[in-house]
PDB file of C-alpha atoms and ligand atoms in Angstrom:
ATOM      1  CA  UNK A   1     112.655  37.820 -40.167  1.00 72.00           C
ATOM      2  CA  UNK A   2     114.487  34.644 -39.099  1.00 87.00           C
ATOM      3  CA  UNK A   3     114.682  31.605 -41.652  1.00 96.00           C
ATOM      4  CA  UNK A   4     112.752  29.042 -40.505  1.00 98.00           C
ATOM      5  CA  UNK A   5     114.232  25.843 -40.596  1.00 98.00           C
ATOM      6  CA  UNK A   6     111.109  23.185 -39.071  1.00 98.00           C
ATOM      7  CA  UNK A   7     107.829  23.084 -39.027  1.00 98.00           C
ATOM      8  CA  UNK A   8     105.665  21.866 -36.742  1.00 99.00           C
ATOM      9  CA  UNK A   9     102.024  20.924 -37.237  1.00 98.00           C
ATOM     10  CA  UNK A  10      98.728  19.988 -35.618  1.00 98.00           C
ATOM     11  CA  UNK A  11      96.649  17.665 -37.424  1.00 98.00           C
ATOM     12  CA  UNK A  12      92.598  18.007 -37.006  1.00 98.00           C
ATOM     13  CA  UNK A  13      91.820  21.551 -38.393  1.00 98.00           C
ATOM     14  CA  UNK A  14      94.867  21.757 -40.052  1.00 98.00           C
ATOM     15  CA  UNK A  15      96.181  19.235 -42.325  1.00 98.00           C
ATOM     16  CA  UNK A  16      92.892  17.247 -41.954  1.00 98.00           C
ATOM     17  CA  UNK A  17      89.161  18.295 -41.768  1.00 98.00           C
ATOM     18  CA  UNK A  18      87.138  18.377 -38.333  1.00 97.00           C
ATOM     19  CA  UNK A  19      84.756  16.579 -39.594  1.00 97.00           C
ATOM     20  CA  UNK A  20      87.411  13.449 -40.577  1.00 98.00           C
ATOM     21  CA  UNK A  21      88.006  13.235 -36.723  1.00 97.00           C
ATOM     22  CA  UNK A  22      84.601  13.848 -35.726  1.00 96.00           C
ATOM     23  CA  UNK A  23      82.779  11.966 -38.420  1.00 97.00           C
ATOM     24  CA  UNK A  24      84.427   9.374 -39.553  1.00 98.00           C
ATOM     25  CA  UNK A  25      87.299   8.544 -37.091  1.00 97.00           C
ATOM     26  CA  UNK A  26      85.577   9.134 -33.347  1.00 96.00           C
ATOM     27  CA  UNK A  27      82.329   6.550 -34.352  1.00 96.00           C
ATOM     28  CA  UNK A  28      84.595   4.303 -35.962  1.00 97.00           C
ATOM     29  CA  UNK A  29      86.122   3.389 -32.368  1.00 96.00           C
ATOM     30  CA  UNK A  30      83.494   4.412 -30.369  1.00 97.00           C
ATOM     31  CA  UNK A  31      81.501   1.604 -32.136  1.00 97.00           C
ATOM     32  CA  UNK A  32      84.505  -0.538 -31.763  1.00 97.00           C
ATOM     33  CA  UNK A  33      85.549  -0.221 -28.511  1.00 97.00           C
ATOM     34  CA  UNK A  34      83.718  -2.917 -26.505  1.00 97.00           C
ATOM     35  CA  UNK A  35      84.284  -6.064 -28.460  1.00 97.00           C
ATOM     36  CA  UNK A  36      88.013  -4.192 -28.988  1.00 97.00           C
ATOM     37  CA  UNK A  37      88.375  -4.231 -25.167  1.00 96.00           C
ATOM     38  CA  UNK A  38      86.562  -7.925 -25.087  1.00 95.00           C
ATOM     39  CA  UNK A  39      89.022  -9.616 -27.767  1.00 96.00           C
ATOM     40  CA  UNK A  40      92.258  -7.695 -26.797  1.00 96.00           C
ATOM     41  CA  UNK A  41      91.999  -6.501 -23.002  1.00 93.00           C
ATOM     42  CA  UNK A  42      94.481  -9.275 -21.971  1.00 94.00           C
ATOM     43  CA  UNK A  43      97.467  -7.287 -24.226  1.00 96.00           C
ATOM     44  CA  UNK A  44     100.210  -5.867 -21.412  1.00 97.00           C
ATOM     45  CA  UNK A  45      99.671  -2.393 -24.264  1.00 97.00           C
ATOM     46  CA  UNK A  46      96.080  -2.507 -23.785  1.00 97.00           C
ATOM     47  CA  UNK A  47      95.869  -3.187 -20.347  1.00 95.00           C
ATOM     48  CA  UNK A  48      98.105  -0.396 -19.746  1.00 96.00           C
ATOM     49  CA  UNK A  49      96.169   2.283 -20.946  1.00 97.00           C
ATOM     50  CA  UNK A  50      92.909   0.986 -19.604  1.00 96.00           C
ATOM     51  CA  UNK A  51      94.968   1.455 -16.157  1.00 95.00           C
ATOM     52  CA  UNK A  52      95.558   4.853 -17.203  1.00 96.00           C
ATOM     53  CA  UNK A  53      92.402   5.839 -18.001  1.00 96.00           C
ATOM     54  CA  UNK A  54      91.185   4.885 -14.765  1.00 96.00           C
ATOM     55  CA  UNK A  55      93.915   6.672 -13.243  1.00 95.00           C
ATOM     56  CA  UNK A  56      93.500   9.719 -15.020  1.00 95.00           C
ATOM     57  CA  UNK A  57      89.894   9.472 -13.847  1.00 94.00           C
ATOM     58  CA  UNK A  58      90.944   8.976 -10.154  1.00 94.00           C
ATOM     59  CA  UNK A  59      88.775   6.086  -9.855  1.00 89.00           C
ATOM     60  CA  UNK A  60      90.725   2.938  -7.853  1.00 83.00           C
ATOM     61  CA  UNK A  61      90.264  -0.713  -8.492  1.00 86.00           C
ATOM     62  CA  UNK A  62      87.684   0.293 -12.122  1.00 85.00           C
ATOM     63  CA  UNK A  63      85.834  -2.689 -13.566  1.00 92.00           C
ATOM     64  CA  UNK A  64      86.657  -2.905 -16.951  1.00 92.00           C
ATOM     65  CA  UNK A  65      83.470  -2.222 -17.672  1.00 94.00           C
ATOM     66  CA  UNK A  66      83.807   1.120 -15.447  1.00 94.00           C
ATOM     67  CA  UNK A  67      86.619   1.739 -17.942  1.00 95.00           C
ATOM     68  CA  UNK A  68      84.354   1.186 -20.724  1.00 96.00           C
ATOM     69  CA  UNK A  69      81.674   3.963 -19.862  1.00 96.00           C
ATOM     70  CA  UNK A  70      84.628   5.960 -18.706  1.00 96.00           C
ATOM     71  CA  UNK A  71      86.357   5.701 -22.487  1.00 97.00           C
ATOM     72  CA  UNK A  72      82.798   5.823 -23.966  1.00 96.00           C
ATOM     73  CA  UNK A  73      82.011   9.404 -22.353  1.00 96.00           C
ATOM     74  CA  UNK A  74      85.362  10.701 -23.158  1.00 96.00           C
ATOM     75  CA  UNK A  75      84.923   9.808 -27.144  1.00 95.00           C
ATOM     76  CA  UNK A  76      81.457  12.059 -26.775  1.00 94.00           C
ATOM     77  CA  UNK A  77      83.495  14.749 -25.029  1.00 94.00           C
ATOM     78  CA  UNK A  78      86.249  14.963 -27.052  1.00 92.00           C
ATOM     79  CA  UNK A  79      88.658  14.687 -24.378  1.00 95.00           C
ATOM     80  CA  UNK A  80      92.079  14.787 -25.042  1.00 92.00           C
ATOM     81  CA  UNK A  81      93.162  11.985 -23.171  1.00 96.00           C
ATOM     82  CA  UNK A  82      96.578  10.486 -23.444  1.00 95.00           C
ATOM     83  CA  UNK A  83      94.809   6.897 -22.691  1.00 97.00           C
ATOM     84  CA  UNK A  84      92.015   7.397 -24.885  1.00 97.00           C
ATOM     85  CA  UNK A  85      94.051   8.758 -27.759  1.00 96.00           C
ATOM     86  CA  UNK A  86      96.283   5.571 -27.274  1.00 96.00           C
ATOM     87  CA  UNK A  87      93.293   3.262 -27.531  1.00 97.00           C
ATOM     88  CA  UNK A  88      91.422   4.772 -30.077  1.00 97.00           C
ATOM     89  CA  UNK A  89      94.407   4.838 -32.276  1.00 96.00           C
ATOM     90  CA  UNK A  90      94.566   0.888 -32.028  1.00 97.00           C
ATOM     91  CA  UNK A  91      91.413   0.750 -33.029  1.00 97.00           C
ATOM     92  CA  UNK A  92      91.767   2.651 -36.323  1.00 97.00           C
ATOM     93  CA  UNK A  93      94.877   0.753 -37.308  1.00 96.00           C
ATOM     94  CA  UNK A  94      92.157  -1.967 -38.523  1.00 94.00           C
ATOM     95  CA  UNK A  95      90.057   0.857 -39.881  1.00 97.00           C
ATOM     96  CA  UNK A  96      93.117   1.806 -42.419  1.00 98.00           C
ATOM     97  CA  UNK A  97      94.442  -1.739 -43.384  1.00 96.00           C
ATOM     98  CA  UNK A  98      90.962  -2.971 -44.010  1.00 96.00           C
ATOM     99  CA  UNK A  99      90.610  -0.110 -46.699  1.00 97.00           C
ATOM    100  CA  UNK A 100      87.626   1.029 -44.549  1.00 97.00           C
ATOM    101  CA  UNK A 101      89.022   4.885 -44.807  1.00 98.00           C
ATOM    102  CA  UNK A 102      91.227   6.783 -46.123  1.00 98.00           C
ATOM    103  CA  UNK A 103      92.400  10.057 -44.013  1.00 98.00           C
ATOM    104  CA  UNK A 104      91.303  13.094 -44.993  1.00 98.00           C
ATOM    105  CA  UNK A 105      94.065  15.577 -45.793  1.00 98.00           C
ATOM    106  CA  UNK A 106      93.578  19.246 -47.853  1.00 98.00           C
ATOM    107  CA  UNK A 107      94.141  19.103 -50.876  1.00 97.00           C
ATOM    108  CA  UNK A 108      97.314  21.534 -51.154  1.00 98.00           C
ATOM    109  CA  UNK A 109      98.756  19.969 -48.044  1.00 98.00           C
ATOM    110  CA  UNK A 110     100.289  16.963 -49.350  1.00 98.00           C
ATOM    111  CA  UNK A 111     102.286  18.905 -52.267  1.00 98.00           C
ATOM    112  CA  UNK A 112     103.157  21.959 -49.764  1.00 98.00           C
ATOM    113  CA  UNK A 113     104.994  19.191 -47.605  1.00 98.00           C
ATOM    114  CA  UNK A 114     106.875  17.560 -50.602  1.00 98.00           C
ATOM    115  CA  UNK A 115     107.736  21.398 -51.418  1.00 98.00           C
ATOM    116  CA  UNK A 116     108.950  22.351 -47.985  1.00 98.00           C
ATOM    117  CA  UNK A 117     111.106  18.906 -47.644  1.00 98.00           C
ATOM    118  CA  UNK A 118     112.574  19.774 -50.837  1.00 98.00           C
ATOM    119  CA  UNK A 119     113.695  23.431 -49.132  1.00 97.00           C
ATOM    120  CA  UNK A 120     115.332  21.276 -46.843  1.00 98.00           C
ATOM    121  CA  UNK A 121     113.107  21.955 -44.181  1.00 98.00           C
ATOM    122  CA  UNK A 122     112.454  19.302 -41.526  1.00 98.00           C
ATOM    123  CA  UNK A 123     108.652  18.645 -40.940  1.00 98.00           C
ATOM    124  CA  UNK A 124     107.209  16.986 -37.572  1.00 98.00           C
ATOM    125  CA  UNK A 125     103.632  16.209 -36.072  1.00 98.00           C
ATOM    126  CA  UNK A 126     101.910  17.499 -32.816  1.00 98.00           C
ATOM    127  CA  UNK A 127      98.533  16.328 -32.448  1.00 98.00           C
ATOM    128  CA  UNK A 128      96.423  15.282 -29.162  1.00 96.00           C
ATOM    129  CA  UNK A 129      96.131  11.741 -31.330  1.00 96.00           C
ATOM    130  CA  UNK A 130      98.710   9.228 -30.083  1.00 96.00           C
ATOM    131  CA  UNK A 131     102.011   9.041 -32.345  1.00 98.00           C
ATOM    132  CA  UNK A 132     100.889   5.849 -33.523  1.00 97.00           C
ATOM    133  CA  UNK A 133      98.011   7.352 -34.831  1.00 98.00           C
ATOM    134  CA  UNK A 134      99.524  10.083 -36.661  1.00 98.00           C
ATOM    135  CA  UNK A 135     101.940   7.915 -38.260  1.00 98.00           C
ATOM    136  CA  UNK A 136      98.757   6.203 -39.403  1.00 98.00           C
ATOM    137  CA  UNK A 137      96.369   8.936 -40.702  1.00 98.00           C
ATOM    138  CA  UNK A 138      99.534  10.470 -42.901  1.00 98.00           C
ATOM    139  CA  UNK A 139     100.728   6.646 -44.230  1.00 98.00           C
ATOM    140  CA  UNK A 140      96.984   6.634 -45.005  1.00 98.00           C
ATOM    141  CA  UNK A 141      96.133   9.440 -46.763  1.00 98.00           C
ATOM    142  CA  UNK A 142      93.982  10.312 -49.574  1.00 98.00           C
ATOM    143  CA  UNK A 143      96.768  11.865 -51.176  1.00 98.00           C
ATOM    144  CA  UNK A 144      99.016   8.733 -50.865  1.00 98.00           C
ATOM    145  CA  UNK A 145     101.858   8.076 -48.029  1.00 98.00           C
ATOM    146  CA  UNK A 146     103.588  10.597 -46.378  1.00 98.00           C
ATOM    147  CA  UNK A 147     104.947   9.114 -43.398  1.00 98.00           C
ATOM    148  CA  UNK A 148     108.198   9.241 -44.849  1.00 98.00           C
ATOM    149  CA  UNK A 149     108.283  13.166 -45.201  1.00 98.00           C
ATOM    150  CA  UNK A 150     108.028  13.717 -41.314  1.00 98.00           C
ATOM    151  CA  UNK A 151     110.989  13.892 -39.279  1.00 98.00           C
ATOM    152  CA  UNK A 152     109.450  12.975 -35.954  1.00 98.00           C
ATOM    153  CA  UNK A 153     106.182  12.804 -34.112  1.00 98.00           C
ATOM    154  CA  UNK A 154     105.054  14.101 -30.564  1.00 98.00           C
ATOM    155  CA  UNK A 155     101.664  13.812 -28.879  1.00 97.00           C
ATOM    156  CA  UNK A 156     100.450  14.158 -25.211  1.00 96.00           C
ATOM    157  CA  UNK A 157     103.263  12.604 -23.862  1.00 96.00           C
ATOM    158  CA  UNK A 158     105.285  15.515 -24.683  1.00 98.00           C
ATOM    159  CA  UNK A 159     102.423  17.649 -22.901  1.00 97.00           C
ATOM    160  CA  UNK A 160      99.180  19.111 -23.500  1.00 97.00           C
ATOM    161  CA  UNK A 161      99.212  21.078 -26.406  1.00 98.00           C
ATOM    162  CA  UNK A 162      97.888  24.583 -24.797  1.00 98.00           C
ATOM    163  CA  UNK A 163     100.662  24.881 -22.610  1.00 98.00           C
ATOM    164  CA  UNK A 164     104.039  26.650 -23.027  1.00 98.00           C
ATOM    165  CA  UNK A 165     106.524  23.393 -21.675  1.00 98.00           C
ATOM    166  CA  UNK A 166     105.275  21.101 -24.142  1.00 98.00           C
ATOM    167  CA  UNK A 167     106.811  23.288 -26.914  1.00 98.00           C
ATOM    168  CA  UNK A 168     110.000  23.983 -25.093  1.00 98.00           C
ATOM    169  CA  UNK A 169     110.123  20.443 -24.725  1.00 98.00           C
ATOM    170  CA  UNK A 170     109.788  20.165 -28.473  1.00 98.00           C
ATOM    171  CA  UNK A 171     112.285  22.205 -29.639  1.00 98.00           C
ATOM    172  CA  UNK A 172     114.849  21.050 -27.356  1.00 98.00           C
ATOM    173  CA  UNK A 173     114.192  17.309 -28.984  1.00 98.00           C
ATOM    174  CA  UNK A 174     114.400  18.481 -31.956  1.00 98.00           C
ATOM    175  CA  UNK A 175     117.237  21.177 -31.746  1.00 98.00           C
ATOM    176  CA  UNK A 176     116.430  24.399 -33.015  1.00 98.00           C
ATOM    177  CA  UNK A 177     116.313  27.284 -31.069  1.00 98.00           C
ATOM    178  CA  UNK A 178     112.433  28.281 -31.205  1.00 98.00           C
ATOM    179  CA  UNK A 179     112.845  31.463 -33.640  1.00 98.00           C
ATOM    180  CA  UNK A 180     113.366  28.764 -36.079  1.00 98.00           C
ATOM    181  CA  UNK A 181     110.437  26.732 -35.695  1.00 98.00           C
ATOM    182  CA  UNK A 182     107.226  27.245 -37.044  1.00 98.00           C
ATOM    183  CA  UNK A 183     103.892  25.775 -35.573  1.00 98.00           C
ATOM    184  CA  UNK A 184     101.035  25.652 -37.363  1.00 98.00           C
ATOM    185  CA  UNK A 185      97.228  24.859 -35.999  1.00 98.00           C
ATOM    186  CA  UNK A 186      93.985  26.099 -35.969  1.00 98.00           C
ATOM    187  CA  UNK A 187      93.582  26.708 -32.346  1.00 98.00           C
ATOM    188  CA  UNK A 188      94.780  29.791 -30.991  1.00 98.00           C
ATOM    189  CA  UNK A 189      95.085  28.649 -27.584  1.00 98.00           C
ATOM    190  CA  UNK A 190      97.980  26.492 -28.890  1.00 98.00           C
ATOM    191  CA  UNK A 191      99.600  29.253 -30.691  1.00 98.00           C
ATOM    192  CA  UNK A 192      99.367  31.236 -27.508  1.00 98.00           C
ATOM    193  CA  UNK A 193     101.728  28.606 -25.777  1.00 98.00           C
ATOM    194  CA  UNK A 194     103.642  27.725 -28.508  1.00 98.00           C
ATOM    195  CA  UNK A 195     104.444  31.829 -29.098  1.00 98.00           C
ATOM    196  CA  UNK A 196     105.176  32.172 -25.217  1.00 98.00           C
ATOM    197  CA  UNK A 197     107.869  29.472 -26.050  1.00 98.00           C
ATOM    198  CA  UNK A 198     109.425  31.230 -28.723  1.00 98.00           C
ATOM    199  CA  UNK A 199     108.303  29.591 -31.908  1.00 98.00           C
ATOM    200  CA  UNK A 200     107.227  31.323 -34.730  1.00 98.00           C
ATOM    201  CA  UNK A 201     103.102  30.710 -35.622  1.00 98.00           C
ATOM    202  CA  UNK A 202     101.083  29.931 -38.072  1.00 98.00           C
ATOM    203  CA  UNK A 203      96.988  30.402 -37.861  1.00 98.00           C
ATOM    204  CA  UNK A 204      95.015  28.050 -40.207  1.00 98.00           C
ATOM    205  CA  UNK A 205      91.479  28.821 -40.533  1.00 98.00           C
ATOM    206  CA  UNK A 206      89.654  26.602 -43.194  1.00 97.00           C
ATOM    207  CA  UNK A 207      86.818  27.680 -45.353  1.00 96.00           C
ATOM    208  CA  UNK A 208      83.996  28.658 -44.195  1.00 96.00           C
ATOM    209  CA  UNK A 209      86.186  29.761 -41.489  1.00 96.00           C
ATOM    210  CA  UNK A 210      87.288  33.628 -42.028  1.00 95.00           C
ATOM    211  CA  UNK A 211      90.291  35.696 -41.208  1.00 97.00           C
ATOM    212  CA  UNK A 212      89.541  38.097 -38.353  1.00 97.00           C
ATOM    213  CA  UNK A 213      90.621  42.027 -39.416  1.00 97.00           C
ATOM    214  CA  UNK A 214      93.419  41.544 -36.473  1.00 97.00           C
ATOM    215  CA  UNK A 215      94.488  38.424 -36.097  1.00 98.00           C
ATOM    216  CA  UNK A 216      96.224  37.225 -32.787  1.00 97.00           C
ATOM    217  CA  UNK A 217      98.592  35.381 -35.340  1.00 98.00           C
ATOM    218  CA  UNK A 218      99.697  35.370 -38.995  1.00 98.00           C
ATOM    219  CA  UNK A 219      96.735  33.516 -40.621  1.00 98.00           C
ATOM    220  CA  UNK A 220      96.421  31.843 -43.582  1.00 98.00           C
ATOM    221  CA  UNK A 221      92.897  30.017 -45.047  1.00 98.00           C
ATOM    222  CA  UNK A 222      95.468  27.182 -46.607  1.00 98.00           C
ATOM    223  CA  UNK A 223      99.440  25.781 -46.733  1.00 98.00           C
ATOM    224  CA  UNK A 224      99.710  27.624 -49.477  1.00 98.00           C
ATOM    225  CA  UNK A 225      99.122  30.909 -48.332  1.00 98.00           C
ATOM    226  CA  UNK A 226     101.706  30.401 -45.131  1.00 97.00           C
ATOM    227  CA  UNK A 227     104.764  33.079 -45.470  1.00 88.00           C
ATOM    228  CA  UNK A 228     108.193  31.529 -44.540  1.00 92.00           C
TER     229      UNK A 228
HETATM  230  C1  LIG B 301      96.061  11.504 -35.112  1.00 78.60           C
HETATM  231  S1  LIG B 301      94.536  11.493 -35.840  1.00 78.60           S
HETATM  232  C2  LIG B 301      93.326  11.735 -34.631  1.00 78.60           C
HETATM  233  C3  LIG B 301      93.227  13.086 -34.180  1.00 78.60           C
HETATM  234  C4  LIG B 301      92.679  13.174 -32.787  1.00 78.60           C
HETATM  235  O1  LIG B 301      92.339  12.204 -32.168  1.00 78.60           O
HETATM  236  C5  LIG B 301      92.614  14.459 -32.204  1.00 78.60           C
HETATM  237  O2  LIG B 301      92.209  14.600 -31.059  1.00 78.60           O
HETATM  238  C6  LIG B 301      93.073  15.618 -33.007  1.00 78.60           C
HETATM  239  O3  LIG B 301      93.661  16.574 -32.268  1.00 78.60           O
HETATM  240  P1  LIG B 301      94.638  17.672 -32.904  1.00 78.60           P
HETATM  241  O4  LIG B 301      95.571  17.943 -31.783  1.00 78.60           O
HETATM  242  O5  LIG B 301      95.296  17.113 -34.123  1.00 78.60           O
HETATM  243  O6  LIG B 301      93.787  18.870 -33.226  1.00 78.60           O
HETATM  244 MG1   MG B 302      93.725  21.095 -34.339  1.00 78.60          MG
END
């Protein structure tokens, strides 16, 4: 077997609970979003993304109310919009710092990362949520910050996260040859790419979640569990 040397990981599912995103994260913004696009349209960041969106959608010349409903059906859908993911993520910022949440992580995942940083392993995100979002749901965490254990962070930009470039793109940025990456998630769709690339995979199924008899990929029911 060959060592290992960074791990990548997915966020909802994996580090964090489902029902974080779902339940406590998606309404927050979805709740948010109007007066949020009211009070801070004019922002070049903002208006960016709402030009995106619309983009994205294919629709030319969008009211920003168009936008709005747009935004407000793609929360509902779960879409994994770059836009969207950029958006909701300023949204949550306020969320944190007003102490209205704390992110969810497992309860083994926070010393698992400490342990693998010690083994002088380097650590990084991929999630659908924007980077500036991840950086907040780990400097936010229920089990305290830690931001400072991750080496780097990569969301859509980098590429949608069930196809085979967007890996090959991350292990060229963060140069390793893919053998010695691991990627962990809980969707196997995203293994499948990130395997066709070359990296090493890791299958996290949560309680009440249950291994299969032959899994497509090593699996593991916490961080804890995971093999190096
Ligand atoms: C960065 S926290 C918000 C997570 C999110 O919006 C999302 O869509 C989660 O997707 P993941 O790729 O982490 O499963
Ligand atoms: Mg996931």
């Amino acid at each position: 077997m060959t060592v290992i040397r960074a791990i990548v990981t997915d966020i909802e599912g994996t580090t964090s609970s489902i029902s974080f995103v779902k339940d406590v994260l998606f309404p927050y913004a979805r709740k948010r979003l109007p007066a949020y696009i009211e009070t801070h349209g004019d922002k070049p960041e903002v208006q960016h993304w709402l030009h995106e969106a619309a983009k994205e959608a294919g629709i030319v010349e969008a009211s920003r109310q168009e936008v709005l409903e747009l935004l407000l059906r793609w929360i509902d859908e779960d879409r994994k919009s770059t836009a969207l993911k950029a958006l909701q993520g300023m949204i949550w910022q306020e969320g944190y710092e007003s102490g209205e949440y704390r992110a969810h992580v497992y309860p083994e995942v926070a010393a698992r990362l400490h342990a693998w940083r010690g083994e002088g392993l380097h650590l990084y995100v991929y999630s659908s949520g924007s980077v500036p979002a991840q950086k907040l749901l780990f400097r936010y965490s229920e089990s305290g910050d830690l931001s400072p254990l991750f080496a780097g962070n990569f969301d859509t930009e980098t590429g949608p996260k069930r196809e085979q470039a967007s890996y090959e793109r991350i292990v060229e940025a963060i140069g390793e040859r893919p053998e010695h990456v691991l990627f962990l998630s809980d969707v196997v769709e995203e293994l499948d790419a990130a395997r066709a690339a070359g990296l090493r995979t890791g299958w996290l199924l949560r309680p009440p979640m249950e291994i299969p008899p032959q899994p497509r990929h090593p699996a593991y029911t916490s961080f804890d569990a995971i093999q190096l």
